[in-house]
C-alpha cells in the first residue's frame, strides 16, 4: 500500500527547478510576466541602499460575496528593514489608510506614489481614497531559514509555474512528506492529508481557485502549514477534522463565495495558529465539535498575532455544531485568542453577528475561553461580541446548546477607522433557559470609542449567572 501511494503521488508531481536571478535574499528573483493591471505598482529596496528599486508582482484575489470585487496583493521576504514604494494608478490620492493602524506606519507622498519603511515583517492593507475592497494587501514575511531542494526523499517540490492535475481535483499526500511551494508556484488543485502523520505544506506559493476546500486535513497527526497563500477556494481555505497536533503559521487567505471559511476546525485538538492574514467571505476562524463525519470534542486551540477580515459572518465563531445525540453532548474547551486585529466584520443576520462569537448549539458545552488584546477597526454591521446558548433554525442545530462557562474577555479596543460606515448593535450575553445557562463570564477593560464598557452596554437575559464587567 505504501508503494502504491508513493506511485500515485509521484504521478501527480512535476519537479521544476529554476535558477534564482537575484543574489540579494531580500529582493525577489526574476518575475514571470505580470497580469494586466494598472491599478498598483509596488517596488522595494533595502533601507539606506541607493540600489535600483525592484518591482514586485501584483497579484489578484476576489473578495466580498455580497458584491464580488477584485482585490490585490504583493509578497516578499525580508531579513532587514525595507523601503516600499506604492504607486496608485487610478485617481489622484486624497487619503491613505495603512491598516492595522496599531502598526503606526508613517508614509510620505509624492504625486501618486507613497513611500514607507518596514522595520519588521508585517501584513498590511493599504487603502487609497477609502477603497477597502480594491485595496492592496502587502505581505512582508521573515525570510525562511529552511532550504528545501527537489529530488529529496520525502519532498514534493513544486517549482515556478502553474500546477494542474488532469486526473483529479484533489491530490492525497502520504505521511512523512514535505510539500514545498516555490514563491512563483500556483496549484489549482486541493491537497488532502488523511489518515497519516508528519506532513508539512510550506513555502511562499499559492493554492489558487481549487474546486474544493484548498487543504483538507482528516484523522491525522503532526501537520504543519506555513507561509502559503490560498486564493478563492470553492470552500474553506483549510478544513481540519478529527486531527491532533496541527501548526498553521504565516498563512494568507482570500475567499468570496458562500461557505468560504478561512480555517474551519471540528473535533480536533492541540492546534496552534500564528501570524495570519484572513480576508474571508464567511467565518475567518470557525471551531466546532462533531460535524460532517468528524466526531468528538475540540480542545487546546490557540490563535494569536493575526489579522482577521470577515466580509461576511464572523472573524471568530465557536460552538455552533456538535453531536446532539451523544449523551452529555460534545465539549469545546481551552481556547485562547490573543493579539488580534479585526479589520472588518459585516453580518446582516442578528444571530450570526459578533467579531468574536460563541453560538452554542447541539447540546455542546463550551468553556475555558480567553479573548485578549483585540483591536477592532471596523464593524460595517454586527456586534463586538456575541455569546449565546441557542438553537439556530434550519440545518444548524437539532437542539440548543448545553452551556457556556468560564469566559474571559480582556483588553478589547474598538475605535472605528471608518465611523460613518459602522452599524453596531449591543454586544450580547445570553443563556437559553434555566437549565442551559451562560455563566462565569468576566469582561475587563473593553473600550468602545474611548469609553469603558459597563453592564448597561450589554444585552443580557435572565439565564446568565456570575457576569462581571470591570
Short mmCIF file of C-alpha atoms in Angstrom, two decimals:
data_model
loop_
_atom_site.label_atom_id
_atom_site.label_comp_id
_atom_site.label_asym_id
_atom_site.label_seq_id
_atom_site.Cartn_x
_atom_site.Cartn_y
_atom_site.Cartn_z
CA UNK A 1 0.00 0.00 0.00
CA UNK A 2 2.83 2.41 0.85
CA UNK A 3 4.46 1.77 -2.55
CA UNK A 4 1.13 2.26 -4.32
CA UNK A 5 0.54 5.58 -2.54
CA UNK A 6 4.02 6.74 -3.49
CA UNK A 7 3.44 5.90 -7.16
CA UNK A 8 0.12 7.76 -7.17
CA UNK A 9 1.64 10.85 -5.60
CA UNK A 10 4.65 10.88 -7.91
CA UNK A 11 2.35 10.68 -10.92
CA UNK A 12 0.83 14.00 -9.86
CA UNK A 13 4.04 15.84 -9.07
CA UNK A 14 6.09 17.80 -11.56
CA UNK A 15 9.51 18.74 -10.25
CA UNK A 16 10.53 22.08 -11.62
CA UNK A 17 13.68 23.96 -10.83
CA UNK A 18 14.72 27.49 -11.61
CA UNK A 19 17.93 29.44 -11.18
CA UNK A 20 17.35 32.42 -8.89
CA UNK A 21 18.37 35.52 -10.80
CA UNK A 22 18.79 37.63 -7.69
CA UNK A 23 21.76 37.40 -5.36
CA UNK A 24 20.22 39.57 -2.62
CA UNK A 25 18.00 37.42 -0.35
CA UNK A 26 15.80 40.42 0.45
CA UNK A 27 14.83 41.11 -3.16
CA UNK A 28 12.61 38.82 -5.28
CA UNK A 29 14.19 36.99 -8.18
CA UNK A 30 13.24 37.31 -11.83
CA UNK A 31 9.48 37.55 -12.07
CA UNK A 32 7.21 35.81 -14.55
CA UNK A 33 5.09 38.03 -16.80
CA UNK A 34 2.76 40.16 -14.69
CA UNK A 35 -1.01 40.14 -15.19
CA UNK A 36 -2.56 43.08 -16.94
CA UNK A 37 -3.42 45.52 -14.18
CA UNK A 38 -2.62 49.20 -13.91
CA UNK A 39 -4.05 49.99 -10.50
CA UNK A 40 -0.91 49.41 -8.44
CA UNK A 41 2.83 49.40 -8.97
CA UNK A 42 4.88 48.21 -5.99
CA UNK A 43 8.66 48.35 -5.60
CA UNK A 44 11.03 47.62 -2.71
CA UNK A 45 14.66 48.15 -1.72
CA UNK A 46 16.74 47.95 1.44
CA UNK A 47 16.56 51.00 3.69
CA UNK A 48 19.64 53.16 3.24
CA UNK A 49 20.59 51.48 -0.01
CA UNK A 50 20.51 53.56 -3.16
CA UNK A 51 20.30 50.47 -5.34
CA UNK A 52 17.70 50.36 -8.06
CA UNK A 53 14.16 49.63 -6.99
CA UNK A 54 12.96 46.04 -7.53
CA UNK A 55 9.41 45.53 -8.82
CA UNK A 56 7.02 43.10 -7.13
CA UNK A 57 4.38 41.16 -9.00
CA UNK A 58 0.92 42.45 -8.10
CA UNK A 59 -1.49 39.51 -7.82
CA UNK A 60 -5.28 39.45 -7.62
CA UNK A 61 -7.96 37.84 -5.47
CA UNK A 62 -11.73 38.25 -5.30
CA UNK A 63 -13.39 39.37 -2.05
CA UNK A 64 -16.82 40.11 -0.53
CA UNK A 65 -19.57 37.70 -1.53
CA UNK A 66 -22.21 40.47 -1.24
CA UNK A 67 -20.72 42.21 -4.27
CA UNK A 68 -17.71 40.29 -5.53
CA UNK A 69 -14.81 42.57 -6.40
CA UNK A 70 -11.13 42.34 -7.24
CA UNK A 71 -8.57 42.98 -4.53
CA UNK A 72 -4.78 42.92 -4.89
CA UNK A 73 -1.74 41.63 -3.02
CA UNK A 74 2.05 41.52 -3.14
CA UNK A 75 4.51 39.34 -1.24
CA UNK A 76 8.18 39.45 -0.37
CA UNK A 77 10.60 38.14 2.27
CA UNK A 78 12.87 40.38 4.33
CA UNK A 79 15.89 39.99 6.58
CA UNK A 80 16.46 43.70 7.19
CA UNK A 81 14.50 46.96 7.08
CA UNK A 82 12.93 47.64 3.69
CA UNK A 83 11.66 50.74 1.89
CA UNK A 84 8.40 50.33 -0.01
CA UNK A 85 7.01 52.45 -2.84
CA UNK A 86 3.37 52.08 -3.91
CA UNK A 87 2.08 53.95 -6.94
CA UNK A 88 -1.70 54.27 -7.28
CA UNK A 89 -2.70 54.32 -10.93
CA UNK A 90 -6.39 55.13 -10.89
CA UNK A 91 -7.06 58.60 -9.44
CA UNK A 92 -5.40 61.37 -7.52
CA UNK A 93 -4.66 60.35 -3.94
CA UNK A 94 -6.72 62.28 -1.40
CA UNK A 95 -6.47 59.84 1.51
CA UNK A 96 -4.37 56.83 2.54
CA UNK A 97 -5.12 54.29 5.27
CA UNK A 98 -2.49 51.70 6.17
CA UNK A 99 -4.00 49.10 8.47
CA UNK A 100 -3.80 47.63 11.06
CA UNK A 101 -3.42 51.13 12.45
CA UNK A 102 -1.54 49.87 15.53
CA UNK A 103 1.43 49.20 13.22
CA UNK A 104 1.82 53.00 13.07
CA UNK A 105 3.18 53.01 9.53
CA UNK A 106 4.15 56.58 8.62
CA UNK A 107 4.34 57.41 4.92
CA UNK A 108 5.34 60.26 2.65
CA UNK A 109 3.59 61.12 -0.59
CA UNK A 110 4.97 62.33 -3.90
CA UNK A 111 2.31 62.72 -6.55
CA UNK A 112 0.50 59.41 -6.89
CA UNK A 113 3.17 57.44 -5.01
CA UNK A 114 3.60 56.81 -1.30
CA UNK A 115 6.79 55.69 0.46
CA UNK A 116 7.20 53.99 3.82
CA UNK A 117 9.68 51.84 5.71
CA UNK A 118 9.15 48.43 7.23
CA UNK A 119 11.47 47.61 10.11
CA UNK A 120 9.85 44.23 10.72
CA UNK A 121 7.72 41.74 8.81
CA UNK A 122 4.05 42.75 8.64
CA UNK A 123 0.77 42.01 6.89
CA UNK A 124 -0.89 45.27 5.82
CA UNK A 125 -3.93 46.61 4.00
CA UNK A 126 -3.17 49.77 2.01
CA UNK A 127 -6.35 51.65 1.15
CA UNK A 128 -6.45 54.68 -1.15
CA UNK A 129 -9.41 57.06 -1.04
CA UNK A 130 -11.37 54.82 1.38
CA UNK A 131 -11.40 51.88 -1.05
CA UNK A 132 -11.47 48.82 1.22
CA UNK A 133 -12.37 46.35 -1.50
CA UNK A 134 -10.00 47.20 -4.33
CA UNK A 135 -7.26 47.64 -1.74
CA UNK A 136 -3.67 46.43 -1.84
CA UNK A 137 -2.58 43.80 0.68
CA UNK A 138 1.15 43.74 1.39
CA UNK A 139 2.62 40.57 2.90
CA UNK A 140 6.19 41.03 4.15
CA UNK A 141 7.42 37.79 5.72
CA UNK A 142 10.55 36.96 7.60
CA UNK A 143 12.88 35.17 5.20
CA UNK A 144 12.57 31.42 5.58
CA UNK A 145 15.54 29.83 7.32
CA UNK A 146 14.92 26.36 5.93
CA UNK A 147 16.03 25.46 2.42
CA UNK A 148 14.14 22.76 0.53
CA UNK A 149 15.56 21.09 -2.57
CA UNK A 150 14.00 19.00 -5.33
CA UNK A 151 14.99 15.36 -5.74
CA UNK A 152 14.99 14.95 -1.96
CA UNK A 153 13.37 11.89 -0.41
CA UNK A 154 10.05 12.75 1.19
CA UNK A 155 9.76 16.10 -0.64
CA UNK A 156 7.13 17.08 -3.21
CA UNK A 157 8.80 20.11 -4.79
CA UNK A 158 6.52 22.41 -6.80
CA UNK A 159 8.59 24.94 -8.68
CA UNK A 160 7.62 28.13 -10.52
CA UNK A 161 4.58 27.95 -12.79
CA UNK A 162 1.06 26.57 -12.70
CA UNK A 163 0.46 23.03 -11.48
CA UNK A 164 -2.83 21.46 -12.50
CA UNK A 165 -3.95 17.87 -12.40
CA UNK A 166 -5.87 16.33 -15.26
CA UNK A 167 -6.69 13.20 -13.26
CA UNK A 168 -8.12 14.54 -10.02
CA UNK A 169 -9.07 17.82 -8.38
CA UNK A 170 -7.74 16.52 -5.05
CA UNK A 171 -4.24 15.10 -4.53
CA UNK A 172 -3.69 12.87 -1.49
CA UNK A 173 -0.46 13.45 0.40
CA UNK A 174 1.25 10.44 2.02
CA UNK A 175 2.69 10.53 5.52
CA UNK A 176 6.21 11.76 6.26
CA UNK A 177 6.06 14.21 3.34
CA UNK A 178 7.01 17.86 2.91
CA UNK A 179 5.10 19.65 0.16
CA UNK A 180 7.10 22.71 -0.89
CA UNK A 181 5.60 25.53 -2.98
CA UNK A 182 8.07 27.88 -4.63
CA UNK A 183 7.12 31.55 -4.35
CA UNK A 184 6.06 31.54 -8.02
CA UNK A 185 4.23 28.21 -7.86
CA UNK A 186 0.46 28.12 -8.36
CA UNK A 187 -1.51 24.97 -7.53
CA UNK A 188 -5.01 24.71 -8.99
CA UNK A 189 -5.97 21.53 -7.12
CA UNK A 190 -6.63 20.70 -3.47
CA UNK A 191 -4.32 18.86 -1.09
CA UNK A 192 -5.77 16.14 1.13
CA UNK A 193 -3.98 14.92 4.24
CA UNK A 194 -5.96 11.97 5.61
CA UNK A 195 -5.14 9.10 8.00
CA UNK A 196 -1.43 9.97 8.06
CA UNK A 197 1.22 11.58 10.27
CA UNK A 198 4.06 14.06 9.79
CA UNK A 199 3.00 16.14 6.79
CA UNK A 200 4.16 19.68 6.06
CA UNK A 201 2.89 22.14 3.43
CA UNK A 202 5.33 25.04 3.30
CA UNK A 203 6.75 27.73 1.04
CA UNK A 204 5.54 31.01 -0.43
CA UNK A 205 3.44 29.76 -3.34
CA UNK A 206 -0.31 29.85 -3.91
CA UNK A 207 -3.17 27.39 -3.99
CA UNK A 208 -5.48 29.22 -6.38
CA UNK A 209 -9.12 28.52 -7.22
CA UNK A 210 -9.24 24.80 -6.40
CA UNK A 211 -12.62 23.15 -6.93
CA UNK A 212 -12.87 22.09 -3.28
CA UNK A 213 -11.51 23.15 0.10
CA UNK A 214 -7.90 24.10 -0.56
CA UNK A 215 -6.31 21.91 2.14
CA UNK A 216 -8.26 19.09 3.79
CA UNK A 217 -6.82 17.52 6.95
CA UNK A 218 -8.69 14.49 8.35
CA UNK A 219 -7.90 11.97 11.07
CA UNK A 220 -4.21 12.82 11.07
CA UNK A 221 -1.42 13.88 13.44
CA UNK A 222 1.54 16.23 13.36
CA UNK A 223 0.62 18.52 10.47
CA UNK A 224 2.29 21.85 9.68
CA UNK A 225 1.17 24.51 7.18
CA UNK A 226 3.48 27.51 6.84
CA UNK A 227 3.82 30.50 4.55
CA UNK A 228 1.47 29.76 1.68
CA UNK A 229 -1.33 31.90 0.22
CA UNK A 230 -4.76 30.48 -0.59
CA UNK A 231 -6.87 32.36 -3.13
CA UNK A 232 -10.57 31.83 -3.95
CA UNK A 233 -11.12 28.17 -3.00
CA UNK A 234 -14.52 26.58 -3.58
CA UNK A 235 -14.93 26.04 0.15
CA UNK A 236 -12.73 26.62 3.18
CA UNK A 237 -9.08 27.54 2.84
CA UNK A 238 -8.17 24.88 5.43
CA UNK A 239 -10.57 22.25 6.78
CA UNK A 240 -9.36 20.29 9.83
CA UNK A 241 -11.36 17.32 11.12
CA UNK A 242 -10.65 14.81 13.91
CA UNK A 243 -6.95 15.70 13.91
CA UNK A 244 -4.37 16.43 16.62
CA UNK A 245 -1.16 18.44 16.73
CA UNK A 246 -1.55 20.99 13.93
CA UNK A 247 0.53 24.15 13.44
CA UNK A 248 -0.57 26.83 10.97
CA UNK A 249 1.72 29.83 10.53
CA UNK A 250 2.12 32.77 8.17
CA UNK A 251 -1.00 31.88 6.19
CA UNK A 252 -2.67 34.35 3.83
CA UNK A 253 -6.23 33.57 2.73
CA UNK A 254 -8.86 35.14 0.44
CA UNK A 255 -12.39 33.96 -0.40
CA UNK A 256 -15.55 35.35 -1.99
CA UNK A 257 -18.16 32.56 -2.04
CA UNK A 258 -20.84 31.30 0.32
CA UNK A 259 -19.30 28.95 2.93
CA UNK A 260 -15.90 30.47 2.18
CA UNK A 261 -14.48 29.94 5.68
CA UNK A 262 -10.83 30.61 6.38
CA UNK A 263 -9.80 27.87 8.84
CA UNK A 264 -12.64 25.53 9.82
CA UNK A 265 -11.88 23.08 12.64
CA UNK A 266 -14.08 20.34 14.05
CA UNK A 267 -13.40 17.55 16.57
CA UNK A 268 -9.72 18.46 16.72
CA UNK A 269 -7.20 19.33 19.41
CA UNK A 270 -3.77 20.77 20.13
CA UNK A 271 -3.77 23.34 17.32
CA UNK A 272 -1.50 26.40 17.21
CA UNK A 273 -2.34 29.18 14.75
CA UNK A 274 0.03 32.13 14.48
CA UNK A 275 0.51 35.16 12.22
CA UNK A 276 -2.38 35.01 9.75
CA UNK A 277 -3.99 37.40 7.30
CA UNK A 278 -7.53 36.14 6.65
CA UNK A 279 -9.84 38.02 4.23
CA UNK A 280 -12.85 35.72 4.03
CA UNK A 281 -16.46 35.64 2.86
CA UNK A 282 -17.55 33.51 5.82
CA UNK A 283 -16.03 32.87 9.25
CA UNK A 284 -12.29 33.54 9.29
CA UNK A 285 -11.85 31.10 12.20
CA UNK A 286 -14.53 28.50 12.98
CA UNK A 287 -14.28 25.94 15.78
CA UNK A 288 -16.92 23.23 16.14
CA UNK A 289 -17.25 19.79 17.72
CA UNK A 290 -18.73 16.88 15.73
CA UNK A 291 -19.68 17.74 12.16
CA UNK A 292 -19.94 16.03 8.78
CA UNK A 293 -18.14 12.80 9.65
CA UNK A 294 -15.74 14.21 12.24
CA UNK A 295 -16.70 13.02 15.72
CA UNK A 296 -15.70 14.17 19.17
CA UNK A 297 -14.61 17.15 21.22
CA UNK A 298 -12.38 20.09 20.31
CA UNK A 299 -9.84 21.48 22.76
CA UNK A 300 -6.50 23.21 23.26
CA UNK A 301 -6.60 25.61 20.31
CA UNK A 302 -4.76 28.95 20.24
CA UNK A 303 -4.92 31.76 17.68
CA UNK A 304 -2.52 34.68 18.05
CA UNK A 305 -0.79 37.58 16.31
CA UNK A 306 -3.24 37.65 13.41
CA UNK A 307 -5.24 39.96 11.15
CA UNK A 308 -8.86 38.92 10.51
CA UNK A 309 -11.26 40.49 8.00
CA UNK A 310 -14.72 38.96 7.58
CA UNK A 311 -16.53 40.49 4.61
CA UNK A 312 -19.41 38.29 5.77
CA UNK A 313 -20.10 36.42 9.02
CA UNK A 314 -17.62 36.27 11.93
CA UNK A 315 -13.92 36.83 12.29
CA UNK A 316 -14.18 34.15 15.04
CA UNK A 317 -17.09 31.73 15.58
CA UNK A 318 -17.24 28.90 18.12
CA UNK A 319 -19.66 26.17 19.09
CA UNK A 320 -22.44 26.01 16.51
CA UNK A 321 -22.17 22.33 15.61
CA UNK A 322 -21.84 19.13 17.63
CA UNK A 323 -23.32 15.67 18.11
CA UNK A 324 -26.72 16.40 19.60
CA UNK A 325 -27.39 12.66 20.08
CA UNK A 326 -24.26 12.00 22.18
CA UNK A 327 -25.13 11.52 25.88
CA UNK A 328 -23.97 14.67 27.64
CA UNK A 329 -23.07 16.30 24.35
CA UNK A 330 -19.70 17.36 22.95
CA UNK A 331 -17.23 19.70 24.65
CA UNK A 332 -15.24 22.58 23.18
CA UNK A 333 -12.69 23.89 25.67
CA UNK A 334 -9.37 25.58 26.36
CA UNK A 335 -9.37 28.11 23.53
CA UNK A 336 -7.23 31.27 23.53
CA UNK A 337 -7.27 34.21 21.13
CA UNK A 338 -4.62 36.87 21.73
CA UNK A 339 -3.20 39.89 19.91
CA UNK A 340 -5.78 40.03 17.13
CA UNK A 341 -6.53 42.86 14.70
CA UNK A 342 -10.05 42.79 13.24
CA UNK A 343 -10.16 44.98 10.14
CA UNK A 344 -13.86 44.43 9.43
CA UNK A 345 -16.97 42.45 10.39
CA UNK A 346 -20.12 42.54 8.28
CA UNK A 347 -23.12 40.33 9.02
CA UNK A 348 -26.78 41.18 8.44
CA UNK A 349 -28.39 38.32 10.42
CA UNK A 350 -28.54 39.17 14.16
CA UNK A 351 -27.98 35.56 15.31
CA UNK A 352 -24.75 35.34 13.33
CA UNK A 353 -23.18 38.62 14.45
CA UNK A 354 -20.08 39.19 16.56
CA UNK A 355 -16.42 39.90 15.85
CA UNK A 356 -15.94 37.01 18.22
CA UNK A 357 -18.90 34.80 18.95
CA UNK A 358 -19.97 31.66 20.75
CA UNK A 359 -23.12 30.32 19.12
CA UNK A 360 -23.53 27.29 21.36
CA UNK A 361 -25.89 24.69 19.89
CA UNK A 362 -26.36 20.91 19.52
CA UNK A 363 -26.04 20.18 23.26
CA UNK A 364 -22.44 21.43 23.26
CA UNK A 365 -20.58 22.60 26.35
CA UNK A 366 -18.24 25.50 25.52
CA UNK A 367 -15.87 26.50 28.32
CA UNK A 368 -12.50 27.95 29.31
CA UNK A 369 -12.15 30.69 26.70
CA UNK A 370 -9.83 33.70 26.64
CA UNK A 371 -10.14 36.67 24.27
CA UNK A 372 -7.37 39.17 24.99
CA UNK A 373 -5.74 42.16 23.30
CA UNK A 374 -8.07 42.73 20.36
CA UNK A 375 -8.10 45.87 18.23
CA UNK A 376 -11.28 46.18 16.17
CA UNK A 377 -11.18 48.79 13.41
CA UNK A 378 -14.46 48.42 11.58
CA UNK A 379 -17.88 46.82 12.07
CA UNK A 380 -19.85 47.58 8.94
CA UNK A 381 -22.79 45.78 10.51
CA UNK A 382 -22.73 43.49 13.52
CA UNK A 383 -21.67 43.34 17.16
CA UNK A 384 -18.39 43.45 19.03
CA UNK A 385 -19.12 40.09 20.69
CA UNK A 386 -21.99 37.61 20.92
CA UNK A 387 -22.25 34.75 23.44
CA UNK A 388 -25.47 32.75 23.40
CA UNK A 389 -26.68 29.27 24.22
CA UNK A 390 -29.19 28.93 21.40
CA UNK A 391 -30.86 26.73 18.83
CA UNK A 392 -30.49 28.02 15.31
CA UNK A 393 -33.29 27.05 12.96
CA UNK A 394 -32.83 25.13 9.73
CA UNK A 395 -29.94 22.70 9.42
CA UNK A 396 -27.68 24.18 12.11
CA UNK A 397 -28.98 22.69 15.38
CA UNK A 398 -31.17 19.75 16.39
CA UNK A 399 -31.30 21.04 19.98
CA UNK A 400 -29.97 24.06 21.91
CA UNK A 401 -26.50 24.07 23.38
CA UNK A 402 -25.88 22.90 26.96
CA UNK A 403 -23.80 25.71 28.49
CA UNK A 404 -21.18 28.42 28.02
CA UNK A 405 -18.92 28.88 31.03
CA UNK A 406 -15.60 30.30 32.24
CA UNK A 407 -15.05 33.05 29.66
CA UNK A 408 -12.61 35.97 29.97
CA UNK A 409 -12.75 38.98 27.64
CA UNK A 410 -9.91 41.41 28.35
CA UNK A 411 -8.33 44.47 26.73
CA UNK A 412 -10.59 44.82 23.71
CA UNK A 413 -10.47 48.15 21.84
CA UNK A 414 -12.99 49.24 19.24
CA UNK A 415 -12.19 52.52 17.54
CA UNK A 416 -13.73 52.62 14.05
CA UNK A 417 -11.43 53.66 11.25
CA UNK A 418 -14.49 54.31 9.04
CA UNK A 419 -17.04 55.56 11.63
CA UNK A 420 -19.66 56.63 9.09
CA UNK A 421 -19.89 53.07 7.79
CA UNK A 422 -20.37 51.34 11.15
CA UNK A 423 -23.74 49.95 12.25
CA UNK A 424 -23.10 48.31 15.61
CA UNK A 425 -25.59 46.62 17.90
CA UNK A 426 -25.16 45.91 21.60
CA UNK A 427 -22.84 43.06 22.50
CA UNK A 428 -24.83 40.11 23.80
CA UNK A 429 -24.53 37.54 26.60
CA UNK A 430 -27.45 35.10 26.92
CA UNK A 431 -28.39 31.65 28.17
CA UNK A 432 -31.23 29.59 26.71
CA UNK A 433 -33.29 28.64 29.76
CA UNK A 434 -32.87 27.84 33.46
CA UNK A 435 -31.06 24.58 32.66
CA UNK A 436 -28.95 25.83 29.75
CA UNK A 437 -27.06 28.78 31.19
CA UNK A 438 -24.21 31.08 30.31
CA UNK A 439 -22.14 31.65 33.45
CA UNK A 440 -18.83 32.79 34.91
CA UNK A 441 -18.08 35.48 32.32
CA UNK A 442 -15.55 38.23 33.08
CA UNK A 443 -15.39 41.33 30.86
CA UNK A 444 -12.44 43.57 31.69
CA UNK A 445 -11.24 46.78 30.04
CA UNK A 446 -13.36 46.75 26.91
CA UNK A 447 -13.06 50.22 25.39
CA UNK A 448 -15.50 51.48 22.74
CA UNK A 449 -14.77 54.87 21.20
CA UNK A 450 -12.69 55.75 24.25
CA UNK A 451 -15.37 54.73 26.78
CA UNK A 452 -15.07 51.68 29.03
CA UNK A 453 -17.87 49.15 28.63
CA UNK A 454 -20.31 48.87 31.54
CA UNK A 455 -23.04 46.33 32.20
CA UNK A 456 -25.70 48.60 30.71
CA UNK A 457 -23.93 48.45 27.35
CA UNK A 458 -24.77 44.74 27.07
CA UNK A 459 -27.86 42.82 26.04
CA UNK A 460 -28.31 40.22 28.82
CA UNK A 461 -31.16 37.86 29.71
CA UNK A 462 -32.17 36.15 32.94
CA UNK A 463 -30.28 32.94 32.11
CA UNK A 464 -26.84 34.43 32.79
CA UNK A 465 -25.05 33.75 36.09
CA UNK A 466 -21.98 35.42 37.57
CA UNK A 467 -21.29 38.05 34.90
CA UNK A 468 -18.62 40.58 35.90
CA UNK A 469 -17.92 43.79 33.96
CA UNK A 470 -14.99 45.90 35.13
#
